[in-house]
XYZ file of C-alpha atoms in Angstrom:
566
model
C 121.934 77.044 116.086
C 119.112 78.806 114.104
C 119.156 81.035 111.026
C 116.525 83.116 109.622
C 116.622 84.306 105.958
C 114.233 86.696 104.436
C 113.991 86.719 100.790
C 111.735 88.478 98.381
C 110.617 87.543 94.865
C 108.193 88.596 92.334
C 105.794 85.914 90.970
C 102.719 85.956 88.724
C 101.835 82.500 90.125
C 98.900 81.879 92.332
C 99.630 81.859 96.188
C 100.456 78.512 97.857
C 100.843 77.790 101.501
C 103.492 74.979 102.228
C 102.970 72.668 105.373
C 104.770 73.262 108.568
C 106.697 70.345 110.286
C 108.222 70.569 113.649
C 112.113 70.522 114.143
C 112.867 69.913 110.602
C 113.996 72.425 107.999
C 110.871 74.194 106.979
C 109.799 76.819 104.492
C 107.035 79.208 105.087
C 105.953 81.377 102.120
C 103.664 84.370 102.711
C 102.564 86.310 99.844
C 101.211 89.884 99.792
C 99.259 90.877 97.003
C 99.044 94.599 96.170
C 95.675 96.224 95.612
C 95.381 98.420 92.672
C 92.804 100.492 91.320
C 91.835 100.813 87.616
C 93.887 103.270 85.800
C 92.791 105.911 83.389
C 95.706 106.565 81.058
C 96.109 109.840 79.150
C 96.698 109.786 75.472
C 99.822 111.405 75.745
C 102.497 111.384 78.550
C 102.765 115.166 78.608
C 99.052 115.739 78.562
C 96.531 116.069 81.280
C 93.729 113.720 81.581
C 90.581 114.317 83.752
C 89.543 111.179 85.390
C 85.937 110.412 86.201
C 86.557 108.021 88.773
C 86.228 108.904 92.569
C 89.579 110.520 93.047
C 90.826 113.724 94.604
C 92.818 114.622 91.473
C 91.286 116.381 88.615
C 93.940 115.803 86.211
C 95.593 112.319 86.216
C 98.738 111.059 84.756
C 100.143 107.636 85.105
C 103.554 106.165 84.854
C 104.402 103.474 82.395
C 104.204 100.042 83.687
C 107.736 98.587 84.627
C 108.166 95.360 82.417
C 110.560 93.972 84.954
C 107.778 93.710 87.798
C 104.377 92.524 88.221
C 101.892 93.817 90.537
C 102.128 90.852 92.803
C 104.918 90.500 95.383
C 105.721 87.413 97.195
C 107.772 87.324 100.461
C 109.103 83.966 101.821
C 110.584 83.476 105.180
C 112.856 80.422 105.799
C 113.834 79.090 109.186
C 116.021 76.344 110.037
C 116.696 74.893 113.374
C 119.716 72.617 114.537
C 118.928 72.312 118.188
C 120.378 75.547 119.312
C 118.693 78.738 120.619
C 117.464 81.430 118.155
C 119.390 84.510 117.780
C 117.265 87.613 117.930
C 118.086 90.369 115.382
C 119.201 93.485 116.950
C 116.521 96.237 116.495
C 117.701 99.032 114.239
C 118.784 102.345 116.093
C 116.227 105.173 115.831
C 117.075 107.897 113.138
C 118.685 111.225 114.208
C 116.089 113.682 114.985
C 118.304 116.667 115.526
C 119.888 119.239 113.367
C 121.976 118.365 110.160
C 125.472 118.963 111.481
C 127.116 120.351 108.341
C 124.568 123.110 107.631
C 124.433 123.942 111.315
C 128.186 124.351 111.426
C 128.181 126.483 108.211
C 125.566 128.790 109.828
C 127.540 129.056 113.069
C 130.872 129.488 111.322
C 129.443 132.444 109.258
C 128.210 134.348 112.353
C 131.616 133.706 114.367
C 133.930 134.860 111.522
C 131.972 138.081 110.988
C 131.693 138.567 114.825
C 135.329 138.874 115.127
C 136.068 140.795 111.932
C 137.076 144.460 112.930
C 134.140 146.722 113.138
C 134.404 149.395 110.275
C 134.615 152.986 111.221
C 131.177 154.619 111.740
C 129.546 151.284 112.671
C 128.435 150.519 116.379
C 129.655 147.170 117.933
C 126.031 146.222 118.463
C 124.994 146.877 114.722
C 128.107 144.686 113.585
C 127.110 141.936 116.173
C 123.559 141.820 115.061
C 124.832 141.706 111.300
C 126.794 138.654 112.230
C 123.756 137.055 113.904
C 121.369 138.028 111.111
C 123.761 136.584 108.283
C 124.239 133.436 110.292
C 120.525 133.186 110.578
C 120.132 133.533 106.748
C 122.872 130.964 106.032
C 120.773 128.669 108.461
C 117.506 129.447 106.539
C 119.137 128.623 103.295
C 120.828 125.517 104.317
C 118.077 124.381 106.760
C 119.794 122.484 109.492
C 116.489 122.664 111.184
C 112.890 123.975 110.242
C 112.857 127.708 109.410
C 110.950 128.555 112.536
C 113.678 126.886 114.675
C 116.589 128.487 112.933
C 114.984 132.043 113.248
C 114.138 131.175 117.047
C 117.713 130.229 117.703
C 118.872 133.515 115.859
C 116.637 135.506 118.188
C 118.145 133.570 121.177
C 121.572 134.335 120.158
C 120.883 137.897 120.007
C 119.423 137.956 123.465
C 122.122 135.798 124.902
C 124.980 138.186 123.601
C 123.020 141.114 124.815
C 122.872 142.439 121.138
C 118.996 143.002 121.594
C 116.741 142.933 124.601
C 114.252 140.217 124.786
C 111.519 142.873 124.129
C 113.442 144.160 120.971
C 114.121 140.659 119.708
C 110.541 139.535 119.796
C 109.083 143.051 119.082
C 107.896 142.113 115.308
C 105.564 139.367 116.806
C 103.410 142.343 117.318
C 103.736 143.680 113.623
C 100.521 143.047 111.682
C 102.078 141.640 108.629
C 103.273 138.195 110.054
C 99.909 137.788 111.550
C 98.058 138.647 108.326
C 100.154 135.987 106.669
C 99.368 133.231 109.179
C 95.623 134.267 108.958
C 95.875 133.674 105.305
C 96.562 130.084 105.940
C 93.674 129.693 108.052
C 91.461 131.127 105.305
C 93.029 128.502 102.987
C 92.079 125.724 105.241
C 88.411 126.906 105.156
C 88.487 127.494 101.491
C 89.621 124.002 100.829
C 87.710 122.099 103.535
C 84.300 123.536 102.567
C 84.779 122.552 98.769
C 84.467 126.202 97.830
C 88.271 126.026 96.633
C 87.303 122.989 94.295
C 84.212 124.780 92.920
C 86.081 127.800 92.055
C 88.971 125.746 90.716
C 86.671 123.631 88.555
C 85.245 127.082 87.100
C 88.737 128.095 86.124
C 89.627 124.858 84.625
C 86.238 124.939 82.694
C 87.200 128.339 81.273
C 91.103 128.252 80.883
C 92.135 124.609 81.707
C 92.942 123.388 78.330
C 96.535 124.158 78.990
C 98.660 124.865 82.170
C 99.878 128.039 80.740
C 96.524 129.237 79.910
C 95.593 128.551 83.605
C 98.533 130.345 84.980
C 97.762 133.596 82.828
C 94.234 133.564 83.840
C 95.406 133.746 87.588
C 98.216 136.272 86.791
C 95.806 138.747 85.243
C 93.044 138.303 87.631
C 95.533 139.234 90.528
C 96.760 142.253 88.602
C 93.177 143.377 88.053
C 92.637 143.332 91.931
C 96.078 144.915 92.745
C 94.899 148.559 92.572
C 91.830 147.924 94.800
C 93.528 145.916 97.495
C 96.571 147.808 98.815
C 98.002 144.840 100.776
C 100.068 142.254 98.637
C 99.895 140.063 101.657
C 96.135 140.259 101.738
C 95.735 139.629 98.056
C 98.277 136.793 97.899
C 97.128 135.101 101.219
C 93.584 135.682 101.466
C 92.556 135.276 97.827
C 95.094 133.614 95.509
C 96.895 131.220 97.845
C 93.604 129.332 98.636
C 92.657 129.272 94.961
C 96.040 128.259 93.687
C 96.195 125.435 96.404
C 92.834 124.220 95.336
C 93.848 124.142 91.567
C 97.051 122.076 92.402
C 95.153 119.659 94.386
C 92.503 119.445 91.835
C 95.135 118.765 89.120
C 96.693 116.053 91.135
C 99.768 118.136 92.229
C 100.234 117.626 96.053
C 102.997 118.409 98.497
C 105.055 115.394 99.712
C 104.082 112.807 97.258
C 106.518 113.524 94.361
C 103.722 115.287 92.299
C 104.763 118.876 93.201
C 106.206 119.616 89.710
C 103.096 118.358 87.942
C 101.590 121.695 88.215
C 102.125 123.222 91.678
C 105.789 124.186 91.644
C 105.527 126.289 88.425
C 102.149 127.810 89.320
C 103.247 128.855 93.044
C 106.393 130.429 91.666
C 104.610 132.144 88.688
C 101.949 133.546 90.924
C 104.467 134.880 93.449
C 106.805 136.570 90.797
C 103.937 138.225 89.165
C 102.522 139.490 92.435
C 105.461 141.728 93.033
C 105.056 143.045 89.309
C 101.422 144.041 89.859
C 102.389 145.623 93.238
C 104.853 147.917 91.329
C 102.081 148.873 88.570
C 99.872 150.961 90.928
C 100.294 153.416 93.772
C 97.735 151.629 95.969
C 98.714 148.168 95.069
C 101.286 147.746 97.759
C 101.128 149.448 101.350
C 104.641 151.047 101.071
C 104.212 152.741 97.693
C 102.461 155.784 99.339
C 105.589 156.032 101.551
C 107.871 156.276 98.401
C 105.545 158.966 97.053
C 105.692 160.960 100.290
C 109.596 160.712 100.409
C 109.734 161.872 96.788
C 107.613 164.940 97.811
C 109.821 165.705 100.793
C 113.172 165.270 98.884
C 112.595 166.648 95.370
C 109.558 168.609 96.175
C 107.564 166.809 93.302
C 104.373 164.910 93.451
C 103.667 161.344 92.117
C 99.858 160.839 91.761
C 98.023 157.607 91.171
C 97.694 158.438 87.324
C 101.266 159.492 87.026
C 102.438 156.080 88.652
C 100.061 154.004 86.719
C 100.889 155.791 83.301
C 104.620 155.095 83.833
C 104.399 151.615 84.994
C 101.799 150.267 82.748
C 103.753 149.368 79.759
C 106.849 147.655 81.317
C 104.340 146.021 83.918
C 102.236 144.448 81.196
C 105.549 143.252 79.315
C 106.688 141.733 82.657
C 103.331 139.975 83.350
C 103.490 138.501 79.855
C 107.229 137.497 79.734
C 107.858 136.267 83.340
C 105.287 133.228 83.291
C 106.704 132.154 79.889
C 110.338 132.359 81.120
C 109.385 130.314 84.129
C 107.273 127.776 81.913
C 110.480 127.079 79.807
C 113.192 126.884 82.876
C 110.923 125.411 85.445
C 108.185 123.871 83.500
C 105.131 121.816 84.775
C 105.512 118.159 83.787
C 101.862 118.138 82.462
C 101.238 120.920 79.932
C 97.916 120.289 78.058
C 94.617 119.117 78.917
C 92.224 119.026 75.920
C 89.392 117.185 77.541
C 89.752 119.093 81.061
C 87.191 121.844 80.607
C 84.412 119.443 79.585
C 85.201 117.004 82.334
C 85.446 120.088 84.764
C 82.014 120.937 83.940
C 80.845 117.385 84.679
C 82.580 117.803 87.972
C 80.688 120.971 88.799
C 77.366 119.350 87.814
C 78.231 116.547 90.342
C 78.884 118.986 93.305
C 75.444 120.272 92.827
C 74.337 123.543 94.536
C 76.539 125.295 97.110
C 76.399 123.892 100.616
C 75.665 125.921 103.764
C 79.428 126.050 104.727
C 80.347 127.028 101.125
C 77.857 129.965 101.322
C 79.388 131.089 104.745
C 82.778 130.873 103.398
C 81.980 132.747 100.299
C 80.186 135.482 102.216
C 82.985 135.851 104.701
C 85.440 136.129 101.832
C 83.495 138.860 100.266
C 83.167 140.692 103.505
C 87.011 140.463 104.076
C 87.917 141.608 100.552
C 85.328 144.268 100.817
C 87.173 145.610 104.016
C 90.488 145.308 102.327
C 89.222 147.499 99.465
C 87.230 150.061 101.534
C 88.798 149.633 104.873
C 90.636 153.010 104.651
C 87.341 154.986 104.587
C 86.183 152.869 107.701
C 89.600 153.118 109.378
C 89.834 149.271 109.346
C 93.194 148.063 108.404
C 93.976 144.657 106.534
C 94.879 142.431 109.444
C 91.684 143.621 111.428
C 89.509 142.657 108.632
C 91.246 139.229 108.342
C 90.656 138.569 112.169
C 87.025 139.526 111.727
C 86.605 137.252 108.819
C 88.297 134.424 110.692
C 86.038 135.109 113.653
C 83.040 134.624 111.508
C 84.471 131.141 110.274
C 85.104 130.036 113.935
C 81.819 131.122 115.207
C 79.937 129.303 112.513
C 82.013 126.149 112.626
C 83.193 126.428 109.138
C 86.912 126.365 110.586
C 87.718 125.120 114.145
C 90.371 126.353 116.297
C 91.966 122.867 116.475
C 92.197 122.936 112.894
C 94.015 126.419 113.041
C 96.409 124.971 115.568
C 97.146 122.212 113.154
C 98.231 124.561 110.408
C 101.971 124.160 111.420
C 103.171 126.009 108.178
C 101.319 128.979 109.402
C 102.895 129.149 112.904
C 106.434 128.281 111.392
C 106.069 131.074 108.939
C 104.846 133.574 111.605
C 107.841 132.662 113.752
C 110.604 133.122 111.143
C 109.176 135.984 109.361
C 108.548 137.982 112.539
C 112.148 137.083 113.688
C 113.624 138.395 110.394
C 111.545 141.500 110.634
C 112.900 142.192 113.958
C 116.588 141.664 113.240
C 116.272 143.665 109.898
C 114.582 146.533 111.782
C 117.179 146.886 114.339
C 120.065 146.757 111.797
C 118.466 150.045 110.572
C 117.791 151.498 114.052
C 121.448 150.718 115.030
C 122.522 152.675 112.122
C 124.136 150.049 109.874
C 121.756 150.607 106.886
C 122.392 154.525 107.031
C 126.180 153.776 107.130
C 125.846 151.494 104.099
C 123.808 154.193 102.161
C 126.318 156.981 102.806
C 129.413 154.579 102.003
C 127.467 153.806 98.485
C 126.783 157.531 97.871
C 130.394 158.419 98.522
C 131.805 155.579 96.313
C 129.432 156.184 93.318
C 129.781 159.971 93.564
C 133.469 159.700 93.425
C 133.669 157.642 90.154
C 132.989 160.656 88.088
C 130.789 158.725 85.636
C 127.776 160.027 83.447
C 124.531 160.177 85.217
C 123.241 157.206 83.329
C 126.012 155.004 84.534
C 126.021 156.300 87.985
C 122.364 155.731 88.436
C 122.651 152.269 86.880
C 125.126 151.575 89.651
C 122.919 152.875 92.325
C 119.937 150.976 91.247
C 121.745 147.808 91.347
C 123.123 148.478 94.735
C 119.497 149.528 95.872
C 117.888 146.535 94.438
C 120.232 143.752 95.629
C 120.729 145.302 99.214
C 117.240 143.918 99.638
C 118.636 140.675 100.728
C 119.095 142.408 104.178
C 115.431 143.365 104.339
C 112.277 141.471 105.393
C 110.052 144.471 104.365
C 109.731 146.738 101.406
C 108.657 149.567 103.689
C 111.776 149.151 105.842
C 113.805 149.285 102.857
C 112.237 152.357 101.418
C 112.415 154.148 104.823
C 115.895 153.318 105.254
C 117.604 153.928 101.813
C 115.141 155.632 99.422
C 115.778 159.121 100.437
C 119.651 158.721 100.421
C 119.627 157.217 96.978
C 117.269 159.584 95.453
C 119.251 162.566 96.842
C 122.670 161.386 95.481
C 121.130 160.236 92.081
C 119.582 163.803 91.678
C 122.922 165.498 92.687
C 124.729 163.319 89.970
C 122.481 164.593 87.252
C 119.708 162.175 87.208
C 116.168 163.675 86.295
C 114.814 163.719 89.802
C 111.090 162.512 89.014
C 112.603 159.814 86.731
C 114.997 158.670 89.485
C 112.138 158.712 92.057
C 109.782 156.431 90.051
C 112.425 154.110 89.061
C 113.527 153.549 92.704
C 109.734 153.327 93.646
C 108.971 150.578 91.061
C 112.228 148.645 92.017
C 111.062 148.802 95.668
C 108.532 146.413 94.657
C 110.359 144.207 92.178
C 113.168 143.480 94.585
C 110.583 141.605 96.794
C 111.004 138.650 94.373
C 114.576 137.914 95.326
C 113.850 135.845 98.507
C 111.178 134.046 100.526
C 110.905 136.962 103.026
C 111.407 139.943 100.983
C 107.779 140.930 100.491
C 104.394 140.215 102.085
C 103.520 137.664 99.349
C 106.688 135.774 99.550
C 106.038 133.705 102.668
C 102.585 133.048 101.858
C 103.493 131.233 98.534
C 106.779 129.805 99.705
C 104.923 128.410 102.793
C 102.668 126.153 100.595
C 105.946 124.060 100.204
C 105.838 123.496 96.546
C 109.236 124.952 95.706
C 112.495 124.133 97.333
C 114.312 127.028 98.952
C 117.420 126.833 96.742
C 115.217 126.964 93.587
C 113.105 129.854 95.104
C 116.070 131.901 95.581
C 117.904 130.907 92.260
C 114.848 131.497 90.121
C 114.230 134.747 92.220
C 117.706 136.121 91.231
C 117.101 135.053 87.603
C 113.653 136.729 87.177
C 115.041 139.901 89.029
C 117.511 140.171 86.114
C 114.759 139.700 83.533
C 112.527 142.534 85.528
C 115.476 144.873 85.608
C 116.099 144.482 81.964
C 112.360 144.985 80.938
C 111.811 148.003 83.308
C 114.855 149.770 82.470
C 114.907 148.782 78.856
C 111.238 148.711 77.638
C 110.458 151.109 80.528
C 113.188 153.536 79.627
C 111.897 153.807 76.009
C 108.416 154.248 77.204
C 109.426 156.954 79.912
C 111.404 158.772 77.195
C 108.165 158.871 75.014
C 106.155 160.177 77.782
C 108.604 162.788 78.715
C 109.687 161.479 82.016
C 113.305 162.077 81.187
């Protein structure tokens, strides 16, 4: 018989190698000594320290040494033979690579139950079946039995298999520009970081605002708000400009995806930039592509015009309050683990001096970015839309070799996001085309109108129903097109001042995008960076939605009374 025992021990003693002797109990000790680099400890566990060593991290924090372990680990293998044959250890079975069974069953069960619920009067069978598949897909996206793209693809497959949608209808949103604009944003981010331009700009930000994480966050928030009125695509602002910058800042500060450092800075910064992007979109008529649609529907419904100045004047006060309050609340409830960095600005300047002048690829990347942003700002005059401008910019990067096509293909998050976002847009769009959304709107109108409440209470109920029904939409424009007119008409009929009602619904049409990771163009961009788990994204999204509603209807209501809106 033969027996093999593997033991592991920790020792500070120098390594030794016992001799080996045939056919007698032997002991073979092999020691593996870990290799460690010099540590640069910060003066406080909650402070950021800028290391001067050759590291990819700008801010370094180090865990306390464990008193029960040394840095040296010794493994010893014992083997004893007694004349018998050795028994080979059975190799471990490979881990399960398929779906997580319980989340998968929860998703399927949701769809099956709703599928067999009697169809309400006024709803077509196709619409009800699509709702069942849509909700099952949403449950799958939340519980994630498989990656998001795989779950969404299965949802589309179920809709085609059951004849609820044709193949062309199910995959129609892959021709929508918004998912492609989001995917292109990830390719831009690759070039931004690869060339070093992202690090250069990140160090500039740190040198100016990097003494605290909160200061760094506010500098990004108000930079985005300043660009909002000039760039009418929130997807372009978030993906083409701020996602690359925020990712570079996170990496420079030692906050990376997949190594346990996400909450050092990246989780809070990504969520903050996303939640404030929906606020800045609500502040200006030209800050979100669907805002002019709301203004146009207002003119058609109540025959009153909302101009650029009217919109900005009404939104500026509650918008600024939200931009100040929301980052602070997230800083308290979802804080970064490192908060201060008193030496960071000085050391960031040293990093910049070490980088030297801009390289050729950095100059090309910067020029391409300026070209693309310029087309986003002035493209309306040239009849060039946002996604066309992004394709032009990517073409420049590909031709010059700043980004290669293989690198684009390797951006798995971009392709995954393109898949699940397009799938949700298609299903949500056909829920509207099949009449489910109009049935829901009419049912709400009849219900609220029959309560006999004051216009203030009736409008409050309508606002909440309008806002939280956005869980069923993957596009602000789709939501506005489907429900804005009906809700504005009934609120006006119940006594709500028409222009007041229109502007409140228009503002909320942006703010409700913060609920989910698919509700507005900037959502998949920031969520796709993978710094924030989905459950936290939805949970904090709901909490911030309550904060925004209180600010915009509370502080905003007082302001609107002051300027005579109601």
